């Protein structure tokens, strides 16, 4: 399967990459990272999680759009041509917490985005997901994740160094 994931920034790009590498068995996915530059998309680097071309079953392109407001427009702009190149699915990932959502309210904004997707010719292969808050805040909601990154980053140590107790703070 060949699919594309459009994200709003580097944190989401790294998160999705790690998620895919852990979801698929080693050697079963190839991931291309693309950061659009102006009107052209340029592949910045190529990650290959395979020892042999024959073992790859899935190919993913992760587009780091660099702006939450442009994730859907990038999908709309690229999906037609990408379908012609064999892509079967398009995923969008962005935060709900944006100036746009604050103006009209999250519910109305989400409805407008999903309505816009329904009007795209290939809407049946577009999957759009909103994070309730910034992806970075997800890590604050799971305080023990830091000690998995580095054993020294315990909740107690973070509290000692930053005077922030991750067990009691509300990341929102």
Short mmCIF file of N, CA and C in Angstrom, two decimals:
data_model
loop_
_atom_site.label_atom_id
_atom_site.label_comp_id
_atom_site.label_asym_id
_atom_site.label_seq_id
_atom_site.Cartn_x
_atom_site.Cartn_y
_atom_site.Cartn_z
N UNK A 1 0.83 -1.18 0.00
CA UNK A 1 0.00 0.00 0.00
C UNK A 1 0.88 1.24 0.00
N UNK A 2 0.48 2.22 -0.76
CA UNK A 2 1.20 3.49 -0.85
C UNK A 2 0.27 4.57 -0.30
N UNK A 3 0.73 5.30 0.74
CA UNK A 3 -0.11 6.30 1.36
C UNK A 3 0.72 7.52 1.77
N UNK A 4 0.01 8.62 2.04
CA UNK A 4 0.67 9.87 2.44
C UNK A 4 0.04 10.38 3.72
N UNK A 5 0.88 10.95 4.57
CA UNK A 5 0.42 11.57 5.80
C UNK A 5 0.89 13.01 5.79
N UNK A 6 -0.04 13.93 5.92
CA UNK A 6 0.26 15.36 5.93
C UNK A 6 0.18 15.84 7.37
N UNK A 7 1.28 16.39 7.86
CA UNK A 7 1.35 16.85 9.25
C UNK A 7 1.71 18.33 9.27
N UNK A 8 1.49 18.96 10.42
CA UNK A 8 1.70 20.40 10.50
C UNK A 8 3.11 20.80 10.90
N UNK A 9 3.92 19.86 11.40
CA UNK A 9 5.25 20.25 11.83
C UNK A 9 6.16 19.09 12.12
N UNK A 10 7.37 19.43 12.54
CA UNK A 10 8.41 18.43 12.77
C UNK A 10 8.05 17.47 13.90
N UNK A 11 7.44 17.95 14.98
CA UNK A 11 7.08 17.06 16.09
C UNK A 11 6.15 15.96 15.61
N UNK A 12 5.13 16.34 14.83
CA UNK A 12 4.19 15.37 14.30
C UNK A 12 4.88 14.42 13.32
N UNK A 13 5.80 14.94 12.52
CA UNK A 13 6.56 14.12 11.57
C UNK A 13 7.33 13.03 12.33
N UNK A 14 8.05 13.43 13.36
CA UNK A 14 8.84 12.47 14.15
C UNK A 14 7.92 11.47 14.84
N UNK A 15 6.83 11.96 15.42
CA UNK A 15 5.88 11.09 16.11
C UNK A 15 5.31 10.03 15.16
N UNK A 16 4.84 10.47 14.00
CA UNK A 16 4.24 9.55 13.03
C UNK A 16 5.29 8.55 12.54
N UNK A 17 6.50 9.01 12.31
CA UNK A 17 7.58 8.11 11.85
C UNK A 17 7.81 7.00 12.87
N UNK A 18 7.97 7.39 14.13
CA UNK A 18 8.20 6.39 15.19
C UNK A 18 7.00 5.45 15.31
N UNK A 19 5.81 6.00 15.22
CA UNK A 19 4.60 5.18 15.31
C UNK A 19 4.56 4.14 14.19
N UNK A 20 4.84 4.58 12.97
CA UNK A 20 4.82 3.65 11.83
C UNK A 20 5.90 2.58 11.95
N UNK A 21 7.11 2.98 12.36
CA UNK A 21 8.18 2.00 12.49
C UNK A 21 7.87 0.98 13.58
N UNK A 22 7.14 1.39 14.60
CA UNK A 22 6.77 0.44 15.65
C UNK A 22 5.52 -0.36 15.30
N UNK A 23 4.67 0.17 14.44
CA UNK A 23 3.45 -0.53 14.05
C UNK A 23 3.73 -1.64 13.04
N UNK A 24 4.54 -1.32 12.04
CA UNK A 24 4.85 -2.29 11.00
C UNK A 24 6.06 -3.12 11.40
N UNK A 25 6.05 -4.36 11.01
CA UNK A 25 7.20 -5.21 11.26
C UNK A 25 8.42 -4.63 10.55
N UNK A 26 9.60 -4.79 11.14
CA UNK A 26 10.81 -4.28 10.48
C UNK A 26 10.91 -4.76 9.03
N UNK A 27 11.27 -3.84 8.18
CA UNK A 27 11.44 -4.19 6.77
C UNK A 27 10.17 -4.14 5.95
N UNK A 28 9.04 -3.77 6.55
CA UNK A 28 7.77 -3.80 5.84
C UNK A 28 7.27 -2.42 5.43
N UNK A 29 8.05 -1.37 5.72
CA UNK A 29 7.62 -0.03 5.33
C UNK A 29 8.83 0.82 4.94
N UNK A 30 8.63 1.62 3.93
CA UNK A 30 9.59 2.63 3.52
C UNK A 30 8.93 3.99 3.73
N UNK A 31 9.67 4.90 4.35
CA UNK A 31 9.12 6.22 4.63
C UNK A 31 9.97 7.30 3.98
N UNK A 32 9.32 8.14 3.19
CA UNK A 32 9.95 9.33 2.62
C UNK A 32 9.46 10.54 3.39
N UNK A 33 10.36 11.42 3.75
CA UNK A 33 9.98 12.65 4.44
C UNK A 33 10.10 13.80 3.46
N UNK A 34 9.03 14.57 3.33
CA UNK A 34 8.99 15.66 2.36
C UNK A 34 8.58 16.94 3.07
N UNK A 35 9.32 18.00 2.79
CA UNK A 35 8.95 19.32 3.30
C UNK A 35 8.78 20.23 2.10
N UNK A 36 7.54 20.64 1.83
CA UNK A 36 7.31 21.52 0.68
C UNK A 36 8.08 22.83 0.81
N UNK A 37 8.66 23.23 -0.29
CA UNK A 37 9.40 24.49 -0.36
C UNK A 37 8.79 25.32 -1.48
N UNK A 38 8.07 26.34 -1.13
CA UNK A 38 7.40 27.15 -2.15
C UNK A 38 6.34 26.34 -2.85
N UNK A 39 6.34 26.34 -4.15
CA UNK A 39 5.33 25.59 -4.91
C UNK A 39 5.78 24.18 -5.23
N UNK A 40 6.99 23.81 -4.84
CA UNK A 40 7.51 22.47 -5.15
C UNK A 40 7.79 21.72 -3.86
N UNK A 41 7.56 20.43 -3.90
CA UNK A 41 7.89 19.58 -2.76
C UNK A 41 9.26 19.00 -2.99
N UNK A 42 10.06 19.05 -1.96
CA UNK A 42 11.41 18.53 -2.05
C UNK A 42 11.60 17.47 -0.98
N UNK A 43 12.07 16.31 -1.38
CA UNK A 43 12.34 15.26 -0.42
C UNK A 43 13.62 15.63 0.32
N UNK A 44 13.50 15.83 1.63
CA UNK A 44 14.66 16.24 2.41
C UNK A 44 15.56 15.06 2.76
N UNK A 45 14.97 13.96 3.08
CA UNK A 45 15.74 12.78 3.39
C UNK A 45 14.88 11.56 3.19
N UNK A 46 15.52 10.46 3.06
CA UNK A 46 14.84 9.22 2.72
C UNK A 46 15.17 8.21 3.79
N UNK A 47 14.19 7.75 4.50
CA UNK A 47 14.38 6.72 5.52
C UNK A 47 13.93 5.39 4.97
N UNK A 48 14.75 4.43 5.04
CA UNK A 48 14.39 3.13 4.51
C UNK A 48 14.49 2.11 5.64
N UNK A 49 13.39 1.47 5.93
CA UNK A 49 13.35 0.48 7.00
C UNK A 49 13.26 -0.90 6.38
N UNK A 50 14.25 -1.22 5.57
CA UNK A 50 14.20 -2.49 4.86
C UNK A 50 15.60 -2.92 4.46
N UNK A 51 15.84 -4.21 4.54
CA UNK A 51 17.12 -4.75 4.07
C UNK A 51 17.08 -5.04 2.58
N UNK A 52 15.90 -5.22 2.06
CA UNK A 52 15.80 -5.54 0.64
C UNK A 52 14.52 -4.94 0.08
N UNK A 53 14.60 -4.47 -1.14
CA UNK A 53 13.44 -3.86 -1.80
C UNK A 53 12.25 -4.82 -1.84
N UNK A 54 12.51 -6.10 -1.98
CA UNK A 54 11.43 -7.07 -2.13
C UNK A 54 10.59 -7.24 -0.88
N UNK A 55 11.15 -6.91 0.28
CA UNK A 55 10.41 -7.14 1.51
C UNK A 55 9.47 -5.99 1.87
N UNK A 56 9.63 -4.83 1.23
CA UNK A 56 8.80 -3.67 1.55
C UNK A 56 7.38 -3.90 1.05
N UNK A 57 6.43 -3.74 1.96
CA UNK A 57 5.03 -3.93 1.59
C UNK A 57 4.27 -2.61 1.56
N UNK A 58 4.79 -1.60 2.26
CA UNK A 58 4.10 -0.32 2.36
C UNK A 58 5.08 0.81 2.08
N UNK A 59 4.58 1.85 1.42
CA UNK A 59 5.39 3.03 1.17
C UNK A 59 4.62 4.24 1.66
N UNK A 60 5.26 5.04 2.49
CA UNK A 60 4.60 6.21 3.08
C UNK A 60 5.40 7.46 2.77
N UNK A 61 4.70 8.51 2.43
CA UNK A 61 5.30 9.83 2.30
C UNK A 61 4.72 10.68 3.42
N UNK A 62 5.59 11.26 4.26
CA UNK A 62 5.14 12.16 5.31
C UNK A 62 5.49 13.58 4.87
N UNK A 63 4.46 14.38 4.68
CA UNK A 63 4.62 15.77 4.27
C UNK A 63 4.54 16.67 5.49
N UNK A 64 5.63 17.32 5.83
CA UNK A 64 5.66 18.29 6.92
C UNK A 64 5.32 19.65 6.31
N UNK A 65 4.07 20.05 6.45
CA UNK A 65 3.57 21.27 5.83
C UNK A 65 4.09 22.52 6.55
N UNK A 66 4.36 22.40 7.85
CA UNK A 66 4.90 23.53 8.60
C UNK A 66 3.86 24.56 9.02
N UNK A 67 2.57 24.20 8.89
CA UNK A 67 1.51 25.15 9.23
C UNK A 67 0.21 24.37 9.37
N UNK A 68 -0.43 24.45 10.54
CA UNK A 68 -1.66 23.67 10.75
C UNK A 68 -2.78 24.10 9.81
N UNK A 69 -2.81 25.37 9.42
CA UNK A 69 -3.88 25.86 8.55
C UNK A 69 -3.79 25.30 7.13
N UNK A 70 -2.62 24.79 6.74
CA UNK A 70 -2.42 24.38 5.35
C UNK A 70 -2.44 22.86 5.13
N UNK A 71 -2.69 22.09 6.18
CA UNK A 71 -2.68 20.63 6.04
C UNK A 71 -3.75 20.17 5.04
N UNK A 72 -4.97 20.63 5.20
CA UNK A 72 -6.04 20.21 4.29
C UNK A 72 -5.81 20.73 2.87
N UNK A 73 -5.39 21.97 2.73
CA UNK A 73 -5.17 22.50 1.38
C UNK A 73 -4.05 21.74 0.67
N UNK A 74 -3.05 21.28 1.42
CA UNK A 74 -1.97 20.48 0.80
C UNK A 74 -2.51 19.14 0.33
N UNK A 75 -3.38 18.53 1.12
CA UNK A 75 -3.99 17.26 0.69
C UNK A 75 -4.79 17.49 -0.58
N UNK A 76 -5.58 18.54 -0.59
CA UNK A 76 -6.40 18.84 -1.78
C UNK A 76 -5.51 19.09 -3.00
N UNK A 77 -4.43 19.80 -2.79
CA UNK A 77 -3.53 20.14 -3.90
C UNK A 77 -2.81 18.92 -4.48
N UNK A 78 -2.42 17.99 -3.64
CA UNK A 78 -1.57 16.88 -4.07
C UNK A 78 -2.31 15.56 -4.34
N UNK A 79 -3.49 15.36 -3.77
CA UNK A 79 -4.13 14.04 -3.81
C UNK A 79 -4.41 13.53 -5.22
N UNK A 80 -4.93 14.37 -6.09
CA UNK A 80 -5.25 13.93 -7.46
C UNK A 80 -4.02 13.35 -8.16
N UNK A 81 -2.94 14.10 -8.18
CA UNK A 81 -1.72 13.62 -8.83
C UNK A 81 -1.14 12.40 -8.16
N UNK A 82 -1.25 12.34 -6.83
CA UNK A 82 -0.69 11.21 -6.11
C UNK A 82 -1.50 9.94 -6.36
N UNK A 83 -2.81 10.07 -6.50
CA UNK A 83 -3.64 8.90 -6.83
C UNK A 83 -3.21 8.35 -8.18
N UNK A 84 -2.91 9.23 -9.11
CA UNK A 84 -2.42 8.80 -10.43
C UNK A 84 -1.09 8.07 -10.33
N UNK A 85 -0.35 8.28 -9.23
CA UNK A 85 0.94 7.62 -9.02
C UNK A 85 0.82 6.41 -8.08
N UNK A 86 -0.42 6.00 -7.81
CA UNK A 86 -0.62 4.77 -7.04
C UNK A 86 -0.91 4.93 -5.57
N UNK A 87 -1.07 6.15 -5.09
CA UNK A 87 -1.39 6.34 -3.67
C UNK A 87 -2.84 5.94 -3.42
N UNK A 88 -3.07 5.28 -2.29
CA UNK A 88 -4.40 4.76 -1.97
C UNK A 88 -5.08 5.48 -0.82
N UNK A 89 -4.32 6.18 0.01
CA UNK A 89 -4.92 6.83 1.18
C UNK A 89 -4.12 8.07 1.56
N UNK A 90 -4.83 9.04 2.12
CA UNK A 90 -4.23 10.30 2.55
C UNK A 90 -4.73 10.60 3.95
N UNK A 91 -3.79 10.88 4.85
CA UNK A 91 -4.12 11.19 6.23
C UNK A 91 -3.66 12.60 6.54
N UNK A 92 -4.50 13.34 7.26
CA UNK A 92 -4.14 14.67 7.73
C UNK A 92 -4.12 14.66 9.24
N UNK A 93 -3.11 15.28 9.83
CA UNK A 93 -3.00 15.36 11.28
C UNK A 93 -2.67 16.80 11.65
N UNK A 94 -3.53 17.39 12.46
CA UNK A 94 -3.28 18.75 12.92
C UNK A 94 -3.96 18.98 14.26
N UNK A 95 -3.62 20.08 14.89
CA UNK A 95 -4.19 20.43 16.19
C UNK A 95 -5.51 21.16 16.03
N UNK A 96 -6.36 21.04 17.03
CA UNK A 96 -7.60 21.81 17.07
C UNK A 96 -7.28 23.22 17.59
N UNK A 97 -6.30 23.33 18.45
CA UNK A 97 -5.97 24.61 19.07
C UNK A 97 -5.29 25.54 18.06
N UNK A 98 -6.08 26.33 17.37
CA UNK A 98 -5.54 27.29 16.41
C UNK A 98 -6.38 28.56 16.49
N UNK A 99 -5.87 29.62 15.90
CA UNK A 99 -6.62 30.89 15.89
C UNK A 99 -7.95 30.72 15.17
N UNK A 100 -7.93 29.92 14.12
CA UNK A 100 -9.15 29.67 13.34
C UNK A 100 -10.23 29.03 14.21
N UNK A 101 -9.84 28.05 15.01
CA UNK A 101 -10.80 27.37 15.89
C UNK A 101 -11.32 28.31 16.97
N UNK A 102 -10.46 29.19 17.46
CA UNK A 102 -10.87 30.13 18.50
C UNK A 102 -11.91 31.11 17.97
N UNK A 103 -11.79 31.49 16.71
CA UNK A 103 -12.72 32.46 16.12
C UNK A 103 -14.13 31.90 16.00
N UNK A 104 -14.26 30.71 15.44
CA UNK A 104 -15.60 30.16 15.16
C UNK A 104 -16.01 29.07 16.13
N UNK A 105 -15.10 28.61 16.95
CA UNK A 105 -15.38 27.50 17.85
C UNK A 105 -14.94 26.20 17.22
N UNK A 106 -14.45 25.31 18.05
CA UNK A 106 -13.89 24.05 17.56
C UNK A 106 -14.91 23.21 16.81
N UNK A 107 -16.12 23.11 17.34
CA UNK A 107 -17.12 22.25 16.71
C UNK A 107 -17.46 22.75 15.29
N UNK A 108 -17.69 24.04 15.14
CA UNK A 108 -18.00 24.59 13.81
C UNK A 108 -16.83 24.44 12.87
N UNK A 109 -15.63 24.63 13.40
CA UNK A 109 -14.45 24.49 12.55
C UNK A 109 -14.30 23.05 12.06
N UNK A 110 -14.47 22.09 12.95
CA UNK A 110 -14.36 20.68 12.56
C UNK A 110 -15.41 20.33 11.51
N UNK A 111 -16.63 20.80 11.73
CA UNK A 111 -17.71 20.54 10.76
C UNK A 111 -17.36 21.12 9.39
N UNK A 112 -16.81 22.32 9.38
CA UNK A 112 -16.44 22.97 8.11
C UNK A 112 -15.34 22.19 7.39
N UNK A 113 -14.36 21.71 8.13
CA UNK A 113 -13.27 20.94 7.52
C UNK A 113 -13.81 19.64 6.94
N UNK A 114 -14.61 18.91 7.71
CA UNK A 114 -15.14 17.64 7.21
C UNK A 114 -16.09 17.85 6.04
N UNK A 115 -16.82 18.95 6.04
CA UNK A 115 -17.68 19.28 4.90
C UNK A 115 -16.84 19.56 3.66
N UNK A 116 -15.74 20.26 3.85
CA UNK A 116 -14.83 20.54 2.73
C UNK A 116 -14.25 19.25 2.17
N UNK A 117 -13.91 18.32 3.05
CA UNK A 117 -13.37 17.02 2.61
C UNK A 117 -14.42 16.27 1.80
N UNK A 118 -15.67 16.32 2.24
CA UNK A 118 -16.75 15.64 1.52
C UNK A 118 -16.89 16.13 0.08
N UNK A 119 -16.47 17.34 -0.20
CA UNK A 119 -16.57 17.91 -1.55
C UNK A 119 -15.37 17.60 -2.44
N UNK A 120 -14.38 16.90 -1.90
CA UNK A 120 -13.21 16.51 -2.68
C UNK A 120 -13.56 15.23 -3.44
N UNK A 121 -13.18 15.17 -4.70
CA UNK A 121 -13.51 14.01 -5.55
C UNK A 121 -13.11 12.69 -4.89
N UNK A 122 -11.94 12.65 -4.30
CA UNK A 122 -11.43 11.41 -3.71
C UNK A 122 -11.62 11.41 -2.19
N UNK A 123 -12.71 11.94 -1.69
CA UNK A 123 -12.92 12.06 -0.25
C UNK A 123 -12.94 10.70 0.45
N UNK A 124 -13.28 9.64 -0.27
CA UNK A 124 -13.35 8.31 0.35
C UNK A 124 -11.98 7.76 0.75
N UNK A 125 -10.91 8.40 0.31
CA UNK A 125 -9.58 7.91 0.71
C UNK A 125 -8.82 8.98 1.52
N UNK A 126 -9.55 9.95 2.06
CA UNK A 126 -8.94 10.99 2.90
C UNK A 126 -9.43 10.79 4.34
N UNK A 127 -8.48 10.71 5.24
CA UNK A 127 -8.77 10.53 6.66
C UNK A 127 -8.11 11.67 7.42
N UNK A 128 -8.91 12.52 8.01
CA UNK A 128 -8.39 13.71 8.67
C UNK A 128 -8.59 13.58 10.17
N UNK A 129 -7.54 13.84 10.94
CA UNK A 129 -7.59 13.68 12.38
C UNK A 129 -7.10 14.94 13.07
N UNK A 130 -7.84 15.34 14.08
CA UNK A 130 -7.47 16.50 14.87
C UNK A 130 -7.02 16.04 16.25
N UNK A 131 -5.91 16.61 16.70
CA UNK A 131 -5.48 16.41 18.08
C UNK A 131 -6.20 17.45 18.92
N UNK A 132 -6.70 17.05 20.07
CA UNK A 132 -7.45 17.97 20.93
C UNK A 132 -6.59 19.16 21.34
N UNK A 133 -5.32 18.89 21.50
CA UNK A 133 -4.39 19.95 21.88
C UNK A 133 -3.10 19.73 21.09
N UNK A 134 -2.14 20.58 21.29
CA UNK A 134 -0.86 20.42 20.62
C UNK A 134 -0.29 19.04 20.90
N UNK A 135 0.25 18.40 19.88
CA UNK A 135 0.82 17.07 20.05
C UNK A 135 1.86 17.05 21.17
N UNK A 136 2.63 18.11 21.27
CA UNK A 136 3.64 18.18 22.32
C UNK A 136 3.01 18.04 23.71
N UNK A 137 1.79 18.54 23.87
CA UNK A 137 1.10 18.45 25.17
C UNK A 137 0.69 17.03 25.50
N UNK A 138 0.57 16.17 24.48
CA UNK A 138 0.23 14.77 24.75
C UNK A 138 1.26 14.14 25.67
N UNK A 139 2.52 14.52 25.49
CA UNK A 139 3.58 13.95 26.30
C UNK A 139 3.44 14.38 27.76
N UNK A 140 2.94 15.60 27.99
CA UNK A 140 2.73 16.06 29.36
C UNK A 140 1.61 15.29 30.03
N UNK A 141 0.65 14.82 29.24
CA UNK A 141 -0.46 14.05 29.79
C UNK A 141 -0.02 12.64 30.20
N UNK A 142 1.13 12.22 29.75
CA UNK A 142 1.67 10.90 30.09
C UNK A 142 3.07 11.12 30.68
N UNK A 143 3.15 11.58 31.93
CA UNK A 143 4.43 12.01 32.50
C UNK A 143 5.52 10.95 32.53
N UNK A 144 5.17 9.68 32.57
CA UNK A 144 6.19 8.64 32.63
C UNK A 144 6.89 8.41 31.29
N UNK A 145 6.40 9.03 30.24
CA UNK A 145 7.02 8.87 28.93
C UNK A 145 8.45 9.44 28.93
N UNK A 146 8.68 10.47 29.72
CA UNK A 146 10.00 11.09 29.75
C UNK A 146 11.06 10.15 30.29
N UNK A 147 10.72 9.35 31.29
CA UNK A 147 11.70 8.41 31.84
C UNK A 147 12.01 7.28 30.86
N UNK A 148 11.13 7.06 29.90
CA UNK A 148 11.41 6.06 28.86
C UNK A 148 12.38 6.63 27.83
N UNK A 149 12.36 7.94 27.67
CA UNK A 149 13.30 8.60 26.76
C UNK A 149 14.67 8.65 27.41
N UNK A 150 14.70 9.02 28.68
CA UNK A 150 15.94 9.10 29.44
C UNK A 150 15.61 8.76 30.89
N UNK A 151 16.21 7.71 31.44
CA UNK A 151 15.88 7.26 32.80
C UNK A 151 16.04 8.35 33.87
N UNK A 152 16.82 9.39 33.59
CA UNK A 152 17.00 10.47 34.56
C UNK A 152 15.82 11.43 34.60
N UNK A 153 14.96 11.37 33.58
CA UNK A 153 13.83 12.31 33.49
C UNK A 153 12.60 11.77 34.22
N UNK A 154 12.75 11.55 35.51
CA UNK A 154 11.62 11.08 36.31
C UNK A 154 10.73 12.26 36.68
N UNK A 155 9.51 11.96 37.09
CA UNK A 155 8.57 13.01 37.52
C UNK A 155 9.19 13.79 38.68
N UNK A 156 9.82 13.09 39.61
CA UNK A 156 10.45 13.76 40.76
C UNK A 156 11.59 14.68 40.33
N UNK A 157 12.40 14.21 39.42
CA UNK A 157 13.54 15.03 38.95
C UNK A 157 13.05 16.26 38.19
N UNK A 158 12.03 16.10 37.37
CA UNK A 158 11.47 17.25 36.64
C UNK A 158 10.89 18.25 37.63
N UNK A 159 10.21 17.74 38.67
CA UNK A 159 9.66 18.63 39.69
C UNK A 159 10.77 19.36 40.42
N UNK A 160 11.83 18.65 40.73
CA UNK A 160 12.97 19.24 41.43
C UNK A 160 13.64 20.33 40.59
N UNK A 161 13.82 20.07 39.30
CA UNK A 161 14.53 21.01 38.42
C UNK A 161 13.66 22.17 37.93
N UNK A 162 12.38 21.90 37.67
CA UNK A 162 11.52 22.90 37.04
C UNK A 162 10.39 23.41 37.93
N UNK A 163 10.25 22.80 39.11
CA UNK A 163 9.14 23.13 40.02
C UNK A 163 7.78 22.90 39.37
N UNK A 164 7.72 21.90 38.52
CA UNK A 164 6.47 21.51 37.88
C UNK A 164 6.23 20.04 38.20
N UNK A 165 5.08 19.76 38.79
CA UNK A 165 4.74 18.38 39.12
C UNK A 165 3.86 17.81 38.00
N UNK A 166 4.42 16.98 37.16
CA UNK A 166 3.70 16.44 36.01
C UNK A 166 2.57 15.50 36.41
N UNK A 167 2.59 15.04 37.66
CA UNK A 167 1.48 14.19 38.14
C UNK A 167 0.23 15.01 38.43
N UNK A 168 0.39 16.30 38.66
CA UNK A 168 -0.77 17.11 39.02
C UNK A 168 -1.11 18.21 38.01
N UNK A 169 -0.19 18.57 37.16
CA UNK A 169 -0.45 19.66 36.19
C UNK A 169 -1.39 19.19 35.09
N UNK A 170 -2.28 20.07 34.65
CA UNK A 170 -3.18 19.78 33.54
C UNK A 170 -2.53 20.32 32.26
N UNK A 171 -2.14 19.45 31.33
CA UNK A 171 -1.43 19.90 30.15
C UNK A 171 -2.23 20.84 29.25
N UNK A 172 -3.55 20.84 29.39
CA UNK A 172 -4.35 21.75 28.58
C UNK A 172 -4.29 23.15 29.15
#
